Amino acid sequence: MIFADFLRNRRREQLSASDLAALEDSVWDVQKTRARQLIAHARQPIRMSTYLMEGFICRYMDDRNGLRQLVAVHVPGDFVDLHGYPLGRLDHDVATLGACKIALVPHERLDRLLVERPNLTKLLWFSTLLDAAMHREWIFRLGRLDAVARVAHFFCEIEAKLRAVGLSDGQHFAFPLTQADLGEACGMTSVHINRMLRELRERNLMQVQRNRVTISDLSALRRLSDYDPSYLFIEG
Amino acid sequence: MIFADFLRNRRREQLSASDLAALEDSVWDVQKTRARQLIAHARQPIRMSTYLMEGFICRYMDDRNGLRQLVAVHVPGDFVDLHGYPLGRLDHDVATLGACKIALVPHERLDRLLVERPNLTKLLWFSTLLDAAMHREWIFRLGRLDAVARVAHFFCEIEAKLRAVGLSDGQHFAFPLTQADLGEACGMTSVHINRMLRELRERNLMQVQRNRVTISDLSALRRLSDYDPSYLFIEG
DNA sequence: CGCTGTCTTGAGGACGGTCAATGTTCGTGG
DNA sequence: CCACGAACATTGACCGTCCTCAAGACAGCG
């Protein structure tokens, strides 16, 4: 089962057995990729979309000087660049963070689903709009929060997303991002990320060590960063 | 014709006469609204979406202290909260900036279009993903640009969007946002917005006066802010 | 004509960036 | 099993951008 985690704890009950089977059938290939590998280029037309089964993927834009701004971080269960289907090309790059397992879905097969399966189409549409909701939360984070809160807010989101697919117990989870990556996500330098992580550690809220995050006080972390996960549409 | 500007200069040629007629038929009411009026509430279920015919609308989120962060500014031709259809509820508020003319489309009617008109559905989906692309550009703006460039970048986007629907000639356009609004869009204080506008004026790039923007050197403005409008998918 | 919201400007300070040095971890190959 | 190098993490000193606070000017509107 490739799409086992797709919309898990979201609206999966709206996915009929037959729609799910059609979705599974639309997969062209399942692949493993190494860490730090580019999997889709900005501006080029794309003919397939990538569904993430294992690992972490990010999307980012470059400025003139080659400095990156991450615009999304994806976890298993995410249909990473499904928006490339209606758009036809991407406005950003997509790359793996750690090693990943991905499924590739050709757009011609999505065309069939669009015509034959309105219910599934609406769920696929929904899933691309979840990404848009996350984008909005990132805008809020960058526009209104100070440095500590930005970092805390970022981890709150990752934790909530991972928990929805069973990869966090609320206290621990695997996490392949470096401090430089965090800087590119939060709009700050890796040096300052380091200081903010120290602050969060010293306040006994959370810590990061060797690709692993430990959260000791999730509710304090959420309070600190004004975090409300309702935009993720996770049930229960 | 209500949807005269919808996807104008984007993919409107893909909109068949019959699809367009069906879209027009799905409108329940056309209304005029005053300036600074809330038209959709965060968190509440919504049963209609708003298409903007005239005026400016913004979407925003509040932090704990009631400080706003704008996440989008809409111009005529935008289907402002169409994403509320697959989502079922919004994660943010929607309000008019100046006086507006809007068309309301009940979601039950969109359900019919979804089942009967896959081609139209794909275009509607596309239009919600344009908004997501703009969100990404806003993330980039807030994360990677300094204050002058942020303001310049914002105006470059507004100008490009207005030009696509014939409301800017590349040099002049109507603009109802106050400096406080600009601050809420660009993640800075209105005081600093004021200083940056002065800088742009003194460098002979652009100026704002009485709800009107004059751009004297658009290409310099774009260079300054690393602006590339390709994410808007405007043709020609 | 006065009220209110918006704009403008200044002075001082805090937050986060820059630059640079050092420490740590981990994979690779001898 | 250890030696080495590369990538990543950590810390300090200094500095610039942008925020805060505050006062005053201006414009639109009753």
Coordinates of C-alpha atoms (C1' of nucleotides) in Angstrom, one line a residue:
Chain A
M1 CA 0.0 0.0 0.0
I2 CA 1.7 3.1 -1.3
F3 CA -0.7 5.7 -0.1
A4 CA -1.1 4.3 3.4
D5 CA -0.3 7.7 5.1
F6 CA -2.0 9.9 2.5
L7 CA -4.4 12.3 4.4
R8 CA -4.0 10.0 7.4
N9 CA -6.0 11.5 10.3
R10 CA -7.3 14.1 8.0
R11 CA -10.2 13.1 5.7
R12 CA -9.1 9.7 4.8
E13 CA -12.6 8.3 5.6
Q14 CA -13.8 10.2 2.5
L15 CA -11.5 8.2 0.4
S16 CA -13.5 5.2 -0.9
A17 CA -11.8 1.8 -1.4
S18 CA -12.3 2.2 -5.1
D19 CA -10.8 5.7 -5.2
L20 CA -7.9 4.6 -3.2
A21 CA -7.3 1.7 -5.5
A22 CA -7.4 4.0 -8.5
L23 CA -4.9 6.2 -6.9
E24 CA -2.6 3.3 -6.2
D25 CA -3.0 2.2 -9.8
S26 CA -1.9 5.6 -11.0
V27 CA 1.6 5.2 -9.6
W28 CA 4.2 4.7 -12.3
D29 CA 7.2 3.9 -10.1
V30 CA 8.5 3.7 -6.6
Q31 CA 12.1 4.9 -6.0
K32 CA 14.7 5.4 -3.3
T33 CA 16.7 8.6 -3.4
R34 CA 19.8 9.7 -1.6
A35 CA 20.0 12.6 0.8
R36 CA 20.3 16.1 -0.6
Q37 CA 19.2 15.3 -4.1
L38 CA 17.3 17.6 -6.4
I39 CA 14.1 15.9 -7.6
A40 CA 12.3 18.7 -9.5
H41 CA 13.5 21.9 -11.1
A42 CA 11.9 25.4 -11.0
R43 CA 10.5 26.6 -14.3
Q44 CA 10.8 23.3 -16.2
P45 CA 7.5 21.7 -17.3
I46 CA 6.8 18.7 -15.2
R47 CA 4.9 15.6 -16.2
M48 CA 4.8 13.7 -12.9
S49 CA 4.2 14.4 -9.3
T50 CA 6.0 13.0 -6.3
Y51 CA 4.4 11.4 -3.4
L52 CA 6.6 11.0 -0.3
M53 CA 6.5 7.6 1.4
E54 CA 9.6 7.9 3.7
G55 CA 12.0 10.6 4.6
F56 CA 11.9 14.4 4.4
I57 CA 11.7 16.7 1.4
C58 CA 11.9 20.4 1.1
R59 CA 10.9 23.0 -1.4
Y60 CA 12.8 26.2 -1.8
M61 CA 13.5 29.3 -3.8
D62 CA 16.8 31.0 -4.5
D63 CA 17.5 34.7 -4.4
R64 CA 20.0 36.4 -6.8
N65 CA 22.9 35.5 -4.6
G66 CA 22.0 31.8 -4.4
L67 CA 20.7 32.1 -0.8
R68 CA 17.8 29.8 -0.2
Q69 CA 14.5 30.3 1.3
L70 CA 12.6 27.1 2.2
V71 CA 8.9 27.4 1.5
A72 CA 7.9 24.0 2.7
V73 CA 9.1 20.9 4.5
H74 CA 7.4 17.6 3.7
V75 CA 7.0 14.5 5.7
P76 CA 5.7 11.0 4.8
G77 CA 2.1 11.1 3.5
D78 CA 2.6 14.4 1.7
F79 CA 1.9 14.6 -2.1
V80 CA 4.9 16.9 -2.4
D81 CA 4.4 18.6 -5.8
L82 CA 0.8 17.6 -6.8
H83 CA 0.3 21.3 -7.4
G84 CA 2.6 20.9 -10.4
Y85 CA -0.3 19.0 -12.0
P86 CA -2.8 21.9 -12.5
L87 CA 0.1 24.4 -12.8
G88 CA 2.1 22.5 -15.4
R89 CA 5.4 23.8 -14.1
L90 CA 6.9 24.7 -10.7
D91 CA 8.0 28.1 -9.4
H92 CA 10.6 26.5 -7.1
D93 CA 13.0 23.6 -6.6
V94 CA 12.2 20.4 -4.8
A95 CA 15.0 18.4 -3.0
T96 CA 15.3 15.6 -0.5
L97 CA 16.8 16.3 2.9
G98 CA 17.5 12.8 4.2
A99 CA 17.3 9.6 2.2
C100 CA 13.7 9.1 0.9
K101 CA 11.3 6.7 -0.7
I102 CA 9.0 8.3 -3.2
A103 CA 6.2 7.3 -5.6
L104 CA 5.9 8.9 -9.0
V105 CA 2.5 9.6 -10.5
P106 CA 2.3 10.7 -14.2
H107 CA 0.0 13.5 -14.9
E108 CA -1.8 11.7 -17.7
R109 CA -3.1 9.3 -15.1
L110 CA -4.3 12.1 -13.0
D111 CA -6.2 13.4 -16.0
R112 CA -8.2 10.2 -15.9
L113 CA -8.9 10.5 -12.2
L114 CA -10.1 14.1 -12.8
V115 CA -12.6 13.0 -15.3
E116 CA -13.8 9.8 -13.6
R117 CA -13.5 10.5 -9.9
P118 CA -14.8 13.9 -8.7
N119 CA -14.7 12.8 -5.1
L120 CA -11.1 11.8 -5.3
T121 CA -10.3 15.0 -7.2
K122 CA -11.8 17.1 -4.4
L123 CA -9.6 15.3 -1.9
L124 CA -6.5 15.8 -4.0
W125 CA -7.4 19.4 -4.4
F126 CA -7.9 19.6 -0.6
S127 CA -4.5 18.2 -0.1
T128 CA -2.8 20.9 -2.2
L129 CA -4.7 23.5 -0.2
L130 CA -3.4 22.1 3.0
D131 CA 0.0 23.1 1.6
A132 CA -1.3 26.6 1.0
A133 CA -2.6 26.8 4.5
M134 CA 0.9 25.9 5.7
H135 CA 2.4 28.6 3.5
R136 CA 0.1 31.1 5.2
E137 CA 1.3 29.9 8.6
W138 CA 4.9 30.4 7.4
I139 CA 4.1 33.9 6.3
F140 CA 2.7 34.6 9.8
R141 CA 5.8 33.0 11.4
L142 CA 8.2 35.2 9.4
G143 CA 6.2 38.3 9.6
R144 CA 5.1 38.4 13.2
L145 CA 7.3 36.2 15.4
D146 CA 10.7 37.0 16.8
A147 CA 13.6 34.6 16.5
V148 CA 12.9 32.2 19.4
A149 CA 9.3 32.0 18.5
R150 CA 10.0 31.3 14.9
V151 CA 12.1 28.3 15.7
A152 CA 9.6 27.0 18.2
H153 CA 6.8 27.5 15.8
F154 CA 8.6 25.6 13.1
F155 CA 9.1 22.6 15.4
C156 CA 5.5 22.7 16.5
E157 CA 4.4 22.4 12.9
I158 CA 6.8 19.5 12.2
E159 CA 5.8 17.7 15.3
A160 CA 2.1 18.0 14.6
K161 CA 2.5 16.8 11.0
L162 CA 4.7 13.9 12.1
R163 CA 2.3 12.9 14.8
A164 CA -0.6 12.7 12.3
V165 CA 1.3 10.0 10.4
G166 CA 2.6 8.2 13.5
L167 CA 6.1 9.4 13.4
S168 CA 6.1 11.4 16.6
D169 CA 4.8 10.4 20.0
G170 CA 4.7 14.1 21.0
Q171 CA 8.2 13.9 22.6
H172 CA 10.6 12.4 20.1
F173 CA 11.1 12.2 16.4
A174 CA 13.8 11.8 13.8
F175 CA 14.8 15.1 12.1
P176 CA 17.4 15.4 9.4
L177 CA 17.6 19.2 9.1
T178 CA 20.9 21.0 9.9
Q179 CA 21.0 24.3 11.6
A180 CA 21.7 25.9 8.2
D181 CA 18.5 24.3 6.9
L182 CA 16.6 25.7 9.8
G183 CA 18.0 29.1 9.1
E184 CA 16.8 28.8 5.5
A185 CA 13.3 27.9 6.7
C186 CA 13.0 30.5 9.4
G187 CA 14.6 33.4 7.5
M188 CA 17.6 33.8 9.8
T189 CA 21.3 32.8 9.9
S190 CA 22.5 29.4 11.2
V191 CA 24.4 31.2 13.8
H192 CA 21.3 32.7 15.3
I193 CA 19.4 29.4 15.0
N194 CA 22.1 28.0 17.1
R195 CA 21.6 30.6 19.8
M196 CA 17.9 30.1 19.7
L197 CA 18.2 26.4 20.0
R198 CA 20.4 26.9 23.1
E199 CA 17.8 29.2 24.5
L200 CA 15.0 26.6 24.0
R201 CA 17.3 24.0 25.5
E202 CA 18.1 26.1 28.6
R203 CA 14.4 26.8 29.1
N204 CA 13.8 23.1 29.1
L205 CA 11.4 23.2 26.2
M206 CA 13.2 21.1 23.6
Q207 CA 16.5 20.0 22.2
V208 CA 18.0 18.7 19.0
Q209 CA 20.8 16.2 19.0
R210 CA 22.1 14.0 16.2
N211 CA 19.1 14.1 13.8
R212 CA 16.8 13.6 16.7
V213 CA 14.4 16.1 18.4
T214 CA 13.3 15.8 22.0
I215 CA 10.4 18.0 23.1
S216 CA 10.0 18.2 26.8
D217 CA 7.2 20.7 27.0
L218 CA 5.1 20.9 23.9
S219 CA 2.4 23.1 25.3
A220 CA 4.9 25.7 26.5
L221 CA 6.5 25.5 23.1
R222 CA 3.1 26.2 21.5
R223 CA 2.3 29.0 23.9
L224 CA 5.7 30.6 23.3
S225 CA 5.1 30.6 19.5
D226 CA 1.4 31.3 19.4
Y227 CA 0.9 28.0 17.7
D228 CA -2.5 26.6 16.9
P229 CA -2.5 23.5 14.7
S230 CA -6.0 23.8 13.5
Y231 CA -4.9 24.9 10.0
L232 CA -3.5 21.4 9.5
F233 CA -7.0 19.9 9.6
I234 CA -5.9 17.0 11.7
E235 CA -8.8 15.1 13.3
G236 CA -9.2 13.9 16.9
Chain B
M1 CA -20.6 39.2 -17.5
I2 CA -19.5 38.5 -13.9
F3 CA -16.3 36.5 -14.6
A4 CA -14.9 38.8 -17.3
D5 CA -11.6 39.2 -15.5
F6 CA -11.3 35.6 -14.2
L7 CA -7.9 34.2 -15.3
R8 CA -7.7 37.0 -17.7
N9 CA -4.3 36.8 -19.5
R10 CA -3.7 33.5 -17.8
R11 CA -5.4 30.4 -19.2
R12 CA -8.7 31.9 -20.1
E13 CA -8.6 30.3 -23.6
Q14 CA -8.9 27.0 -21.8
L15 CA -12.3 28.1 -20.5
S16 CA -14.9 27.0 -23.0
A17 CA -18.0 29.1 -23.6
S18 CA -20.1 26.4 -22.0
D19 CA -17.9 26.1 -18.9
L20 CA -17.9 29.9 -18.6
A21 CA -21.7 30.0 -18.8
A22 CA -21.9 27.3 -16.1
L23 CA -19.7 29.3 -13.9
E24 CA -21.8 32.4 -14.4
D25 CA -24.9 30.4 -13.6
S26 CA -23.4 29.3 -10.4
V27 CA -23.5 32.8 -8.9
W28 CA -26.1 33.3 -6.3
D29 CA -25.8 37.0 -5.8
V30 CA -23.7 40.1 -6.6
Q31 CA -23.2 42.6 -3.8
K32 CA -21.5 45.9 -3.0
T33 CA -19.6 46.2 0.2
R34 CA -18.2 49.1 2.1
A35 CA -14.5 49.6 2.8
R36 CA -13.0 47.8 5.8
Q37 CA -15.7 45.2 6.1
L38 CA -15.2 41.6 7.3
I39 CA -16.6 39.2 4.7
A40 CA -15.4 35.8 6.0
H41 CA -14.4 34.6 9.5
A42 CA -11.6 32.3 10.4
R43 CA -12.6 28.9 11.7
Q44 CA -16.3 29.1 10.9
P45 CA -17.6 26.7 8.3
I46 CA -18.3 28.5 5.0
R47 CA -20.9 27.6 2.4
M48 CA -20.1 30.1 -0.3
S49 CA -17.0 31.5 -1.9
T50 CA -16.4 35.1 -2.9
Y51 CA -15.3 36.3 -6.3
L52 CA -14.0 39.8 -6.5
M53 CA -15.3 42.0 -9.3
E54 CA -14.2 45.4 -8.2
G55 CA -12.0 46.8 -5.4
F56 CA -9.3 45.3 -3.1
I57 CA -9.7 42.5 -0.6
C58 CA -7.1 41.2 1.9
R59 CA -6.8 38.0 3.9
Y60 CA -5.0 38.1 7.3
M61 CA -4.3 36.2 10.5
D62 CA -4.1 37.7 14.0
D63 CA -1.5 36.9 16.6
R64 CA -2.3 36.7 20.3
N65 CA -2.0 40.4 20.7
G66 CA -4.3 41.2 17.8
L67 CA -1.5 42.2 15.5
R68 CA -2.3 41.3 12.0
Q69 CA -0.3 39.6 9.3
L70 CA -1.7 39.9 5.8
V71 CA -1.3 36.7 3.9
A72 CA -2.8 37.9 0.6
V73 CA -4.1 41.0 -1.2
H74 CA -6.7 40.4 -3.9
V75 CA -7.6 42.4 -7.0
P76 CA -10.5 42.2 -9.4
G77 CA -10.6 38.8 -11.2
D78 CA -9.5 36.9 -8.1
F79 CA -11.6 34.1 -6.7
V80 CA -10.8 35.2 -3.2
D81 CA -11.7 32.3 -1.0
L82 CA -12.4 29.5 -3.4
H83 CA -10.0 27.4 -1.3
G84 CA -12.7 27.5 1.3
Y85 CA -14.7 25.1 -1.0
P86 CA -12.4 22.0 -0.7
L87 CA -11.3 23.0 2.8
G88 CA -14.8 23.6 4.3
R89 CA -13.6 26.3 6.6
L90 CA -11.0 29.1 6.5
D91 CA -7.9 29.4 8.7
H92 CA -7.9 33.2 8.4
D93 CA -10.2 36.3 8.1
V94 CA -11.2 38.0 4.8
A95 CA -11.9 41.7 4.7
T96 CA -12.4 44.4 2.1
L97 CA -9.9 47.2 1.9
G98 CA -11.7 49.8 -0.2
A99 CA -15.3 49.5 -1.3
C100 CA -15.9 46.4 -3.4
K101 CA -18.2 44.6 -5.7
I102 CA -18.3 40.8 -5.1
A103 CA -20.1 37.8 -6.5
L104 CA -21.1 34.9 -4.1
V105 CA -21.0 31.3 -5.3
P106 CA -22.7 28.7 -3.1
H107 CA -20.6 25.5 -2.6
E108 CA -23.5 23.2 -3.7
R109 CA -23.3 24.7 -7.1
L110 CA -19.6 24.1 -7.2
D111 CA -20.3 20.5 -6.4
R112 CA -22.2 20.2 -9.6
L113 CA -19.4 21.7 -11.6
L114 CA -16.9 19.3 -10.0
V115 CA -19.0 16.3 -11.2
E116 CA -20.0 17.6 -14.6
R117 CA -17.0 19.7 -15.7
P118 CA -13.6 18.3 -15.1
N119 CA -12.0 20.9 -17.4
L120 CA -13.5 23.8 -15.5
T121 CA -12.6 22.1 -12.2
K122 CA -9.0 21.9 -13.2
L123 CA -9.0 25.6 -14.0
L124 CA -10.6 26.4 -10.6
W125 CA -8.0 24.2 -9.0
F126 CA -5.3 26.1 -10.9
S127 CA -6.6 29.4 -9.7
T128 CA -6.3 28.4 -6.1
L129 CA -2.8 27.2 -6.7
L130 CA -1.9 30.6 -8.1
D131 CA -2.7 31.9 -4.7
A132 CA -0.4 29.3 -3.2
A133 CA 2.4 30.4 -5.5
M134 CA 1.8 34.0 -4.3
H135 CA 2.1 32.8 -0.7
R136 CA 5.5 31.3 -1.6
E137 CA 6.6 34.5 -3.0
W138 CA 5.5 36.3 0.2
I139 CA 7.5 33.8 2.2
F140 CA 10.5 34.6 0.1
R141 CA 9.9 38.3 0.5
L142 CA 9.7 38.1 4.3
G143 CA 12.5 35.6 4.7
R144 CA 15.2 36.9 2.3
L145 CA 14.6 40.6 1.5
D146 CA 15.5 43.7 3.6
A147 CA 13.0 46.4 4.2
V148 CA 13.3 48.5 1.0
A149 CA 13.3 45.4 -1.1
R150 CA 10.2 44.0 0.7
V151 CA 8.2 47.1 -0.1
A152 CA 9.4 47.2 -3.7
H153 CA 8.7 43.5 -4.1
F154 CA 5.2 44.0 -2.8
F155 CA 4.4 46.8 -5.3
C156 CA 5.9 44.8 -8.1
E157 CA 3.5 42.0 -7.4
I158 CA 0.5 44.3 -7.1
E159 CA 1.4 46.1 -10.3
A160 CA 1.8 42.8 -12.3
K161 CA -1.6 41.5 -11.0
L162 CA -3.4 44.7 -11.8
R163 CA -1.8 44.9 -15.3
A164 CA -3.1 41.4 -16.1
V165 CA -6.6 42.7 -15.6
G166 CA -6.1 46.0 -17.2
L167 CA -6.0 48.1 -14.1
S168 CA -2.4 49.3 -14.4
D169 CA -0.6 50.7 -17.4
G170 CA 2.7 49.9 -15.8
Q171 CA 3.0 53.4 -14.3
H172 CA -0.2 54.3 -12.5
F173 CA -2.9 52.5 -10.5
A174 CA -5.4 53.0 -7.8
F175 CA -4.3 51.7 -4.4
P176 CA -6.3 51.8 -1.2
L177 CA -3.8 50.5 1.4
T178 CA -2.6 52.7 4.1
Q179 CA 1.0 52.5 5.4
A180 CA -0.2 50.5 8.3
D181 CA -1.7 48.0 5.9
L182 CA 1.6 47.8 4.1
G183 CA 3.3 47.2 7.4
E184 CA 1.0 44.3 8.1
A185 CA 1.7 42.9 4.6
C186 CA 5.5 43.3 4.8
G187 CA 6.1 42.3 8.4
M188 CA 7.3 45.7 9.5
T189 CA 6.0 48.7 11.4
S190 CA 4.2 51.5 9.6
V191 CA 6.9 53.9 10.7
H192 CA 9.5 52.0 8.8
I193 CA 7.2 51.6 5.8
N194 CA 7.1 55.4 5.7
R195 CA 10.9 55.6 5.7
M196 CA 11.2 53.0 3.0
L197 CA 8.6 54.8 0.8
R198 CA 10.6 57.9 1.2
E199 CA 13.7 56.1 0.1
L200 CA 11.9 54.7 -3.0
R201 CA 10.6 58.2 -3.8
E202 CA 14.0 59.8 -3.3
R203 CA 15.6 57.2 -5.6
N204 CA 13.0 58.1 -8.2
L205 CA 11.6 54.6 -8.4
M206 CA 8.0 55.1 -7.3
Q207 CA 5.7 57.1 -5.0
V208 CA 2.3 56.8 -3.3
Q209 CA -0.1 59.7 -2.9
R210 CA -3.7 59.7 -2.0
N211 CA -4.7 56.2 -2.9
R212 CA -2.7 56.3 -6.1
V213 CA 0.7 54.7 -7.0
T214 CA 3.0 56.1 -9.6
I215 CA 5.9 53.9 -10.7
S216 CA 8.6 55.8 -12.5
D217 CA 11.1 52.9 -13.0
L218 CA 9.5 49.5 -12.9
S219 CA 12.6 47.6 -14.1
A220 CA 14.8 49.2 -11.4
L221 CA 12.1 48.4 -8.8
R222 CA 12.2 44.8 -10.0
R223 CA 16.0 44.6 -9.9
L224 CA 16.1 46.1 -6.5
S225 CA 13.7 43.5 -5.1
D226 CA 14.8 40.4 -7.1
Y227 CA 11.3 40.3 -8.6
D228 CA 10.4 37.8 -11.3
P229 CA 6.7 37.6 -12.1
S230 CA 6.7 34.2 -13.8
Y231 CA 5.0 32.6 -10.7
L232 CA 1.9 34.6 -11.7
F233 CA 1.5 32.6 -14.9
I234 CA 0.6 35.7 -16.9
E235 CA 0.9 35.2 -20.6
G236 CA 2.3 37.5 -23.2
Chain C
dC1 C1' -13.9 74.3 12.1
dG2 C1' -12.5 70.8 14.9
dC3 C1' -12.1 65.8 15.1
dT4 C1' -9.9 61.6 13.6
dG5 C1' -7.1 58.8 11.1
dT6 C1' -3.0 58.9 8.5
dC7 C1' 1.6 60.5 7.6
dT8 C1' 6.2 62.2 8.9
dT9 C1' 10.3 62.8 11.5
dG10 C1' 13.6 62.2 15.4
dA11 C1' 16.3 59.9 19.2
dG12 C1' 17.6 55.9 21.4
dG13 C1' 17.8 51.0 21.9
dA14 C1' 17.2 45.9 21.0
dC15 C1' 17.4 42.2 18.0
dG16 C1' 19.6 39.6 14.9
dG17 C1' 23.5 39.7 11.3
dT18 C1' 28.5 39.5 10.2
dC19 C1' 32.9 37.8 10.8
dA20 C1' 36.0 34.8 12.7
dA21 C1' 37.9 31.3 15.7
dT22 C1' 37.4 26.9 17.8
dG23 C1' 35.1 22.5 19.0
dT24 C1' 32.6 18.4 17.7
dT25 C1' 30.9 14.6 14.9
dC26 C1' 31.1 11.4 11.4
dG27 C1' 32.4 9.0 7.3
dT28 C1' 36.4 7.3 4.7
dG29 C1' 40.4 5.1 3.9
dG30 C1' 44.9 3.7 5.4
Chain D
dC1 C1' 41.4 0.6 14.8
dC2 C1' 43.1 5.0 14.2
dA3 C1' 44.0 9.2 11.3
dC4 C1' 42.3 12.5 8.6
dG5 C1' 39.2 15.7 6.4
dA6 C1' 34.8 17.7 5.7
dA7 C1' 30.6 19.2 7.4
dC8 C1' 28.3 20.8 11.2
dA9 C1' 27.8 23.1 15.7
dT10 C1' 29.2 26.6 19.1
dT11 C1' 30.7 30.9 21.0
dG12 C1' 32.3 35.8 21.2
dA13 C1' 32.8 40.7 19.7
dC14 C1' 31.0 44.1 17.1
dC15 C1' 27.7 46.5 14.2
dG16 C1' 23.6 47.7 11.4
dT17 C1' 18.8 47.4 10.6
dC18 C1' 14.6 48.0 12.2
dC19 C1' 11.6 48.8 16.3
dT20 C1' 9.9 51.7 20.1
dC21 C1' 8.3 55.8 21.8
dA22 C1' 6.8 60.3 21.1
dA23 C1' 5.7 64.6 19.0
dG24 C1' 3.9 67.2 15.4
dA25 C1' 1.9 68.0 10.6
dC26 C1' -1.5 67.0 7.3
dA27 C1' -5.9 65.6 5.1
dG28 C1' -10.6 64.3 4.8
dC29 C1' -15.0 64.6 6.6
dG30 C1' -18.7 65.6 9.6

